[in-house]
């Protein structure tokens, strides 16, 4: 019957321990039943860190509901003799024999009536330990007191272990969520500079207080991005990333490290992160939660490694409690994800440069310059993955004084489409330069495609412009399944050039016929690929339906303005569709360029956009 109250109290203590978020929350459930033990007059608990610094003391006397609580950072090297090893240590001592340099709770224990102290010291984790001491009188059953004390300690240790475990699980969950979010953020951009900035921003302040990203270059580390939680320290961190020789030398040595390197204390001497050298970086504000003041600076350097090569390094600067520092596994995972995102962006940039270079070689470097023709072209890449498109155009001066405009579109994208693009443009250009008529040139191209067993078809149109003595121009159009050109008259009316013909590369022995009409001064011929007309807005409307009005609004404009404006409007109009847009525009002036062109009427263009 004597143990029944204690058994109930112990049961309640275990229940409270399962719910507690911190050990201090168990104090009432621990102290009260211990004080209810016959012969116990006072309970004093202390909490220590691994450097024998007293962090917390709580004392409660029998018959009192108000504990004495002392929060401190008192260093007591003498307490090292009390620090337990693996198992709790129980001692019986005389109050008068307690050394104040070892026992900060001695004053509370001596004040209690009684003749003995029963103490239990126990380890909480690798970073700290604690003690519970009871002041008892001669009536106490010391064996029973020791039993209850060790049972209470078992609950406290189990509670602390559970809190740490739940904290680790919560941290793992938070780390996994952060890594997932980091991957999404970093992978959402294929721009190299933007990706590098995202890598730095994502980590601060969730991972560290500051971050630096460097790329590995032959001549040494290249600074690319930095961020810090404190605005006033941002510039200092950027300056260190750009110009500090200590950091540059360290990064050059660490670039090939397999894992993250942690640096602190003497390892940071002479660095921009050491407090005496650069307080703007190393001095941090006091931790708001602990109230302990500035924390020692810790720096980690992780290699950015992807696909078997080191791309650079990411450096994190920490000014926070040791418990809030990430571990090597997390930093390695974050660095790997960052490296892959950076590598993808770098590969994309290389691919984009290569594709654009190839695309430039598939198109004429410049159009002919003549006294009586205002010529211009526009080409807009529509595929975000930047496969080489199959659109092409050219303008050819012919032996008879005429000019032949050609535009075409190979089905599909990629290397095969590019090969056919080059074949088609150069074949037509060569034949037209030699004076071959457009129909024959298209037929010979069709035959060449069939002989090469090309797996793709293509469309094309050739418009031959021949000036006449009366100042007009004969327009002869020959088409192979291509969208018909448009003519913008000087008065703003727009008409379609009727043309027909079978696709190229489908059947053998196909002939093509030309159709004629006339242009007058200030008339403009517009040739284009279907990427222009098939641009579609969210409601399903194709740009083809608004093209005549948009073109009419551009009357009086020069060829360059018409080409660029129509391409820009189509891109803005389109919600879906990723085809390239090619335009070739020829304006017949009938006059030398220095006589002047009609000024563009931008009011008409803006009205058409509404």
XYZ file of C-alpha atoms in Angstrom:
610
model
C 0.000 0.000 0.000
C 2.922 2.316 0.681
C 4.040 2.204 -2.972
C 0.592 2.706 -4.489
C 0.831 6.543 -4.652
C 4.312 6.280 -6.144
C 3.169 3.697 -8.700
C 0.352 6.003 -9.798
C 2.715 8.967 -9.933
C 5.230 6.954 -11.962
C 2.477 5.952 -14.385
C 1.474 9.588 -14.817
C 5.125 10.507 -15.300
C 5.525 8.011 -18.149
C 2.386 9.356 -19.787
C 3.651 12.945 -19.508
C 7.036 11.866 -20.888
C 5.424 10.442 -24.022
C 3.840 13.821 -24.764
C 6.592 16.190 -23.635
C 8.372 18.343 -26.181
C 11.164 19.222 -23.744
C 12.486 17.581 -20.574
C 11.865 20.684 -18.464
C 8.128 20.116 -18.954
C 8.403 17.010 -16.720
C 9.625 18.965 -13.706
C 6.298 19.112 -11.835
C 5.582 15.429 -12.534
C 9.060 14.474 -11.229
C 9.563 16.806 -8.268
C 6.141 16.480 -6.590
C 6.072 12.667 -6.178
C 9.717 12.613 -5.071
C 8.919 15.238 -2.409
C 5.961 13.092 -1.345
C 8.379 10.299 -0.473
C 8.707 10.007 3.341
C 11.814 11.768 4.646
C 12.500 13.850 1.464
C 12.590 17.614 2.076
C 14.070 19.147 -1.072
C 14.707 18.222 -4.714
C 17.335 20.060 -6.785
C 17.939 19.401 -10.482
C 20.838 20.676 -12.582
C 21.569 20.612 -16.320
C 25.125 20.715 -17.737
C 26.674 20.916 -21.178
C 29.736 18.966 -22.303
C 32.117 21.756 -21.291
C 30.995 21.589 -17.632
C 28.947 24.747 -17.940
C 25.890 24.883 -15.696
C 22.922 25.851 -17.851
C 19.954 25.379 -15.543
C 19.097 24.693 -11.892
C 15.690 24.125 -10.308
C 15.001 23.623 -6.593
C 11.702 22.811 -4.874
C 11.020 22.248 -1.159
C 8.367 20.074 0.468
C 5.203 22.049 1.188
C 5.998 24.693 -1.455
C 4.451 25.152 -4.875
C 6.986 27.744 -6.059
C 10.311 26.414 -7.346
C 13.525 28.390 -7.454
C 14.771 28.406 -11.049
C 18.218 29.603 -12.076
C 19.157 29.926 -15.768
C 22.871 30.564 -16.180
C 26.006 29.941 -18.239
C 28.282 29.390 -15.249
C 31.488 27.519 -16.050
C 32.465 25.029 -13.310
C 35.505 22.959 -14.306
C 35.415 21.246 -10.925
C 32.140 19.565 -11.849
C 34.083 17.327 -14.210
C 34.462 14.803 -11.379
C 30.675 14.368 -11.319
C 30.202 13.837 -15.068
C 28.796 10.326 -15.575
C 29.873 7.797 -18.153
C 27.374 5.494 -19.769
C 25.159 4.544 -16.819
C 23.539 6.748 -14.124
C 25.598 7.116 -10.928
C 23.874 7.176 -7.492
C 25.715 8.621 -4.454
C 24.958 9.115 -0.750
C 26.719 12.154 0.678
C 26.839 14.355 3.759
C 25.529 17.920 3.098
C 28.373 19.476 5.031
C 30.932 17.699 2.856
C 29.680 19.098 -0.463
C 32.233 21.244 -2.322
C 30.604 24.395 -3.689
C 33.010 24.372 -6.653
C 31.608 20.982 -7.649
C 28.076 21.180 -6.303
C 26.313 24.465 -7.211
C 23.183 23.041 -5.609
C 24.974 22.587 -2.226
C 23.510 25.762 -0.705
C 19.935 24.574 -1.383
C 20.641 21.082 -0.034
C 22.266 22.333 3.199
C 19.246 24.524 3.979
C 16.927 21.519 4.185
C 16.485 19.732 7.533
C 18.092 16.341 7.370
C 21.300 14.489 7.481
C 21.945 13.058 3.983
C 21.941 13.818 0.267
C 20.983 11.187 -2.287
C 22.162 12.186 -5.781
C 21.901 10.639 -9.241
C 23.954 11.966 -12.176
C 23.057 10.744 -15.642
C 23.955 11.454 -19.250
C 21.311 12.917 -21.529
C 23.290 12.779 -24.787
C 26.807 13.319 -26.115
C 26.580 17.052 -25.511
C 25.288 17.177 -21.941
C 24.355 15.543 -18.667
C 22.124 16.249 -15.648
C 21.718 15.511 -11.941
C 18.909 15.120 -9.447
C 19.769 15.523 -5.735
C 17.433 14.902 -2.776
C 17.897 16.236 0.767
C 16.544 13.607 3.192
C 16.304 13.247 6.960
C 17.100 10.287 9.194
C 13.590 8.827 8.862
C 13.964 8.208 5.130
C 14.313 4.703 3.773
C 17.423 5.365 1.705
C 17.017 2.218 -0.380
C 13.460 3.204 -1.307
C 14.572 6.781 -2.023
C 17.349 5.566 -4.338
C 14.917 3.241 -6.118
C 12.412 6.010 -6.765
C 15.173 8.415 -7.834
C 16.588 5.968 -10.401
C 13.098 5.211 -11.700
C 12.453 8.937 -12.186
C 15.817 9.276 -13.949
C 14.916 6.392 -16.259
C 11.793 8.305 -17.315
C 13.751 11.535 -17.842
C 16.386 9.800 -19.990
C 13.717 7.976 -22.004
C 11.836 11.238 -22.474
C 14.965 13.032 -23.664
C 15.848 10.179 -26.019
C 12.332 10.240 -27.452
C 12.471 13.998 -27.932
C 15.795 13.670 -29.757
C 14.428 10.860 -31.920
C 11.308 12.806 -32.811
C 13.488 15.828 -33.512
C 15.699 13.782 -35.820
C 12.661 12.405 -37.622
C 11.160 15.876 -37.957
C 14.478 17.194 -39.181
C 14.798 14.385 -41.701
C 11.306 15.189 -42.917
C 12.143 18.877 -43.120
C 15.431 18.078 -44.864
C 13.664 15.848 -47.391
C 11.079 18.558 -48.026
C 13.829 21.168 -48.406
C 15.767 18.950 -50.810
C 12.629 18.308 -52.863
C 11.794 22.009 -52.973
C 15.406 22.830 -53.805
C 15.334 20.409 -56.722
C 12.115 21.927 -58.045
C 13.429 25.461 -57.707
C 16.806 24.734 -59.258
C 15.406 22.571 -62.049
C 12.791 25.166 -62.982
C 15.343 27.272 -64.845
C 17.733 26.358 -67.643
C 19.482 29.716 -67.503
C 22.959 29.225 -66.024
C 23.169 32.502 -64.096
C 19.637 32.159 -62.731
C 20.290 28.553 -61.630
C 23.453 29.597 -59.788
C 21.614 32.379 -57.963
C 18.826 29.968 -57.018
C 21.346 27.546 -55.521
C 22.598 30.261 -53.158
C 19.158 31.647 -52.271
C 17.514 28.285 -51.525
C 20.043 27.405 -48.832
C 19.712 30.647 -46.850
C 18.442 30.764 -44.144
C 17.049 27.210 -44.140
C 20.475 25.557 -44.236
C 22.996 28.261 -43.354
C 23.374 31.950 -42.599
C 25.382 32.600 -45.751
C 26.225 30.838 -48.999
C 28.804 31.253 -51.761
C 28.826 29.475 -55.120
C 31.958 29.183 -57.266
C 32.497 27.502 -60.626
C 35.682 25.596 -61.335
C 37.740 27.243 -64.078
C 41.192 26.462 -65.440
C 42.530 29.734 -64.057
C 40.938 29.167 -60.636
C 37.559 29.380 -58.843
C 35.132 31.850 -60.399
C 32.711 33.578 -58.015
C 29.146 33.529 -59.336
C 26.672 34.044 -56.472
C 26.374 34.855 -52.762
C 23.645 35.552 -50.245
C 23.429 36.187 -46.491
C 20.596 36.549 -43.982
C 21.985 39.897 -42.832
C 21.806 42.588 -45.477
C 24.787 44.457 -44.036
C 26.924 41.325 -44.374
C 25.863 40.559 -47.945
C 28.418 42.859 -49.566
C 31.245 41.614 -47.359
C 30.438 38.041 -48.297
C 30.346 38.915 -52.003
C 33.700 40.701 -51.713
C 35.221 37.669 -50.011
C 33.857 35.412 -52.724
C 35.350 37.559 -55.481
C 38.696 38.716 -54.144
C 39.823 36.939 -50.966
C 43.089 35.019 -51.634
C 42.651 32.765 -48.588
C 39.284 31.550 -49.838
C 40.456 31.226 -53.453
C 43.418 29.094 -52.413
C 41.244 26.922 -50.183
C 38.616 26.357 -52.879
C 41.297 25.487 -55.410
C 42.580 22.783 -53.052
C 39.152 21.553 -52.021
C 37.662 21.286 -55.503
C 38.549 17.612 -55.785
C 37.427 16.586 -52.284
C 34.978 13.738 -52.268
C 32.933 15.041 -49.366
C 32.068 18.148 -47.391
C 34.797 19.767 -45.278
C 33.891 21.403 -41.937
C 36.102 24.277 -40.759
C 35.997 26.152 -37.467
C 38.205 27.671 -34.813
C 41.904 27.794 -35.704
C 41.192 26.394 -39.168
C 39.616 29.766 -40.041
C 42.578 31.883 -38.897
C 43.495 34.377 -41.594
C 40.180 33.876 -43.372
C 37.440 36.446 -44.001
C 35.286 34.405 -41.600
C 37.537 34.827 -38.548
C 36.114 37.423 -36.144
C 39.256 39.541 -35.695
C 39.882 39.771 -39.441
C 36.373 40.495 -40.650
C 33.737 41.150 -38.028
C 31.219 42.039 -40.727
C 31.077 38.365 -41.686
C 32.076 36.481 -38.559
C 30.197 38.452 -35.903
C 26.608 37.303 -35.744
C 23.739 38.616 -33.733
C 22.779 36.798 -30.567
C 20.607 33.759 -30.982
C 17.118 34.902 -30.087
C 16.082 31.520 -28.695
C 19.064 30.703 -26.524
C 20.069 34.189 -25.436
C 23.660 32.912 -25.407
C 25.201 35.596 -27.618
C 27.150 35.077 -30.817
C 28.007 31.519 -31.834
C 31.402 30.468 -33.239
C 31.552 30.615 -37.015
C 31.578 27.297 -38.869
C 32.272 27.042 -42.605
C 31.539 24.045 -44.805
C 32.755 23.531 -48.376
C 31.011 20.965 -50.572
C 32.142 20.019 -54.082
C 29.566 20.414 -56.828
C 30.041 17.122 -58.618
C 27.903 15.903 -61.522
C 28.421 13.184 -64.101
C 31.922 12.407 -62.915
C 33.320 15.928 -62.964
C 33.644 18.766 -60.456
C 31.770 21.874 -61.574
C 32.684 24.026 -58.597
C 31.994 24.397 -54.881
C 29.267 25.644 -52.588
C 30.421 27.255 -49.347
C 28.084 27.656 -46.377
C 28.723 29.998 -43.449
C 27.016 29.211 -40.127
C 26.588 31.375 -37.045
C 24.141 29.210 -35.133
C 24.106 26.560 -32.371
C 25.906 23.307 -33.125
C 22.624 21.399 -32.916
C 21.306 23.342 -35.907
C 24.226 22.523 -38.208
C 23.364 20.144 -41.060
C 25.185 16.834 -41.338
C 27.490 15.711 -44.135
C 24.878 13.468 -45.752
C 22.411 16.320 -46.142
C 25.033 18.704 -47.512
C 26.261 16.039 -49.919
C 22.730 15.469 -51.202
C 22.061 19.193 -51.577
C 25.371 19.715 -53.384
C 24.645 16.807 -55.733
C 21.235 18.194 -56.652
C 22.681 21.661 -57.131
C 25.474 20.275 -59.292
C 23.023 18.403 -61.519
C 20.888 21.522 -61.939
C 23.954 23.598 -62.795
C 25.258 20.930 -65.169
C 21.893 20.724 -66.915
C 21.876 24.488 -67.332
C 25.442 24.460 -68.669
C 24.631 21.641 -71.110
C 21.512 23.451 -72.216
C 23.510 26.613 -72.793
C 26.061 24.692 -74.872
C 23.275 23.066 -76.837
C 21.502 26.359 -77.367
C 24.698 27.956 -78.649
C 25.390 25.012 -80.954
C 21.838 24.962 -82.302
C 21.744 28.687 -82.908
C 25.101 28.480 -84.646
C 23.863 25.623 -86.835
C 20.619 27.471 -87.507
C 22.587 30.514 -88.642
C 24.551 28.372 -91.095
C 21.315 27.000 -92.538
C 20.124 30.541 -93.319
C 21.733 33.206 -95.485
C 24.177 35.434 -93.645
C 22.675 38.454 -95.398
C 20.107 39.306 -98.053
C 20.963 41.040 -101.328
C 21.039 44.837 -101.300
C 19.457 46.484 -104.365
C 18.388 49.991 -105.313
C 14.769 49.099 -105.882
C 14.027 46.389 -103.295
C 13.705 46.727 -99.544
C 14.351 43.181 -98.291
C 14.265 41.826 -94.744
C 13.709 38.540 -92.900
C 12.923 37.334 -89.402
C 13.422 33.959 -87.762
C 12.057 33.025 -84.314
C 12.869 29.678 -82.691
C 9.695 28.210 -81.218
C 10.898 24.989 -79.583
C 11.963 25.529 -75.952
C 14.194 22.431 -76.187
C 16.013 24.079 -79.089
C 16.085 21.255 -81.615
C 17.165 22.553 -84.993
C 14.116 23.609 -86.978
C 13.412 22.968 -90.623
C 12.373 26.465 -91.751
C 14.553 28.180 -94.359
C 14.510 31.183 -96.657
C 16.767 32.930 -99.158
C 16.833 35.654 -101.797
C 18.681 35.155 -105.094
C 19.674 37.724 -107.728
C 19.183 36.118 -111.138
C 21.062 36.680 -114.410
C 18.076 38.405 -116.076
C 17.896 41.128 -113.376
C 15.012 39.530 -111.523
C 15.128 38.482 -107.879
C 13.853 35.116 -106.616
C 12.558 34.802 -103.078
C 12.256 31.312 -101.640
C 10.958 30.024 -98.324
C 10.312 26.477 -97.129
C 9.609 24.218 -94.193
C 10.918 20.694 -93.616
C 8.613 18.416 -91.621
C 9.867 17.899 -88.059
C 12.972 19.002 -86.180
C 16.423 17.735 -85.345
C 19.513 16.635 -87.245
C 17.657 14.979 -90.150
C 15.446 18.029 -90.651
C 18.552 20.220 -90.598
C 20.237 18.062 -93.254
C 17.207 18.357 -95.547
C 16.999 22.083 -94.866
C 20.559 22.554 -96.062
C 19.972 20.344 -99.112
C 16.762 22.156 -100.076
C 18.030 25.724 -99.685
C 21.345 25.184 -101.413
C 19.785 23.170 -104.248
C 17.161 25.825 -104.971
C 19.642 28.647 -104.591
C 22.124 27.082 -107.018
C 19.475 26.349 -109.652
C 17.865 29.784 -109.397
C 21.236 31.553 -109.575
C 21.923 29.686 -112.825
C 18.676 31.021 -114.319
C 16.572 27.867 -113.932
C 12.882 28.705 -113.728
C 11.133 28.149 -110.413
C 8.974 25.204 -111.568
C 11.966 23.291 -112.911
C 14.002 24.066 -109.790
C 11.270 22.643 -107.530
C 10.914 19.549 -109.726
C 14.654 18.874 -109.594
C 14.666 19.304 -105.817
C 11.780 16.849 -105.564
C 13.731 14.341 -107.675
C 16.827 14.774 -105.488
C 14.778 14.118 -102.344
C 13.308 10.963 -103.837
C 16.730 9.729 -104.917
C 18.106 10.361 -101.424
C 15.131 8.391 -100.007
C 14.406 11.215 -97.612
C 11.998 10.128 -94.905
C 10.563 13.611 -94.497
C 8.626 15.848 -96.832
C 8.889 19.586 -97.156
C 6.947 22.547 -98.486
C 8.365 25.498 -100.379
C 7.375 28.486 -102.469
C 9.468 30.474 -104.940
C 8.396 34.004 -105.861
C 10.229 35.557 -108.811
C 10.060 39.362 -109.013
C 10.849 40.882 -112.419
C 10.772 44.696 -112.854
C 9.035 46.000 -116.002
C 9.699 49.065 -118.085
C 6.467 50.682 -116.928
C 7.655 50.684 -113.280
C 5.567 47.697 -112.223
C 6.820 44.252 -111.197
C 5.745 40.883 -112.509
C 5.264 38.490 -109.583
C 5.556 34.839 -110.632
C 4.754 32.411 -107.827
C 5.425 28.657 -107.834
C 4.421 26.664 -104.763
C 4.944 23.136 -103.478
C 2.247 22.817 -100.817
C 3.395 25.905 -98.930
C 1.112 28.544 -97.326
C 0.352 31.195 -99.987
C 2.209 34.528 -99.701
C 0.362 37.759 -98.963
C 0.583 41.072 -100.786
C 0.199 44.300 -98.838
C -0.832 47.040 -101.268
C 0.105 50.644 -100.809
C -3.491 51.495 -99.868
C -3.526 48.941 -97.029
C -5.498 46.181 -98.729
C -4.173 42.657 -98.308
C -4.580 39.867 -100.862
C -3.492 36.257 -101.008
C -1.285 35.045 -103.859
C -3.020 32.037 -105.354
C -0.670 29.094 -105.755
C -0.771 25.334 -105.518
C 1.372 22.258 -105.925
C 2.219 18.946 -104.305
C 4.548 18.610 -101.325
C 8.184 17.902 -102.123
C 9.576 14.437 -101.503
C 6.275 12.538 -101.700
C 5.929 11.376 -105.330
C 8.266 10.955 -108.305
C 8.127 13.116 -111.442
C 6.024 16.011 -110.145
C 5.787 19.216 -112.173
C 5.109 22.671 -110.784
C 3.486 25.647 -112.519
C 3.810 29.374 -111.833
C 1.057 31.964 -111.539
C 1.568 35.619 -112.377
C 0.299 38.928 -111.034
C 1.701 42.422 -110.636
C 3.086 44.689 -107.931
C 3.281 48.457 -107.993
C 5.479 50.871 -106.082
C 5.084 50.570 -102.277
C 3.485 47.119 -102.573
C 4.971 44.545 -100.189
C 5.238 40.770 -100.627
C 5.239 38.697 -97.437
C 6.332 35.047 -97.448
C 6.135 32.999 -94.259
C 6.089 29.486 -92.804
C 3.114 27.931 -91.044
C 4.579 28.718 -87.603
C 3.185 32.223 -88.147
C -0.361 31.296 -89.129
C -0.711 28.325 -86.759
C 0.141 30.247 -83.610
C -2.971 29.753 -81.496
C -4.304 31.697 -78.542
C -5.933 30.136 -75.472
C -9.422 30.422 -76.960
C -8.408 28.364 -80.010
C -8.167 31.222 -82.523
C -5.290 30.945 -84.984
C -3.127 33.918 -85.855
C -4.060 33.251 -89.484
C -7.502 34.766 -88.840
C -6.056 38.092 -87.688
C -3.013 38.175 -89.945
C -4.566 40.279 -92.785
C -5.659 42.993 -90.337
C -2.314 42.969 -88.542
C -0.482 43.211 -91.858
C -2.749 45.993 -93.142
C -1.982 48.046 -90.040
C 1.705 47.927 -91.008
C 1.248 49.694 -94.351
C 3.865 52.304 -95.017
C 6.395 50.433 -92.860
C 9.725 49.229 -94.182
C 10.416 45.526 -94.691
C 12.404 45.091 -91.452
C 9.619 46.558 -89.325
C 6.984 44.375 -90.995
C 9.015 41.166 -90.538
C 9.930 41.791 -86.899
C 6.494 43.099 -85.939
C 4.582 40.137 -87.366
C 6.955 37.635 -85.692
C 6.679 39.464 -82.367
C 2.889 39.681 -82.567
C 2.579 35.973 -83.359
C 4.717 35.009 -80.386
C 2.682 37.249 -78.088
C -0.559 35.899 -79.563
C 0.262 32.247 -79.160
C -0.694 30.246 -76.099
C 0.095 26.906 -77.737
C 2.252 25.760 -80.598
C 6.040 25.644 -80.667
C 6.845 25.783 -84.365
C 9.526 28.121 -85.658
C 8.426 31.292 -87.428
C 10.221 32.423 -90.594
C 9.272 35.516 -92.591
C 10.747 36.981 -95.765
C 9.489 40.434 -96.776
C 10.139 42.306 -100.023
C 8.916 45.858 -100.573
C 9.025 47.256 -104.102
C 9.967 50.904 -103.846
C 10.600 51.601 -107.501
C 13.019 54.266 -106.224
C 16.522 54.318 -104.760
C 16.570 54.017 -100.923
C 17.855 57.597 -100.433
C 14.602 58.996 -101.802
C 12.942 57.949 -98.506
C 10.190 55.582 -97.430
C 6.782 56.416 -96.131
C 6.966 56.672 -92.309
C 5.300 53.773 -90.454
C 1.843 54.598 -89.202
C 2.129 53.143 -85.693
C -1.396 54.225 -84.855
C -2.757 51.781 -87.422
C -0.554 49.012 -86.040
C -1.690 49.620 -82.447
C -5.341 49.716 -83.543
C -4.931 46.313 -85.202
C -3.529 44.811 -82.000
C -6.619 45.721 -80.002
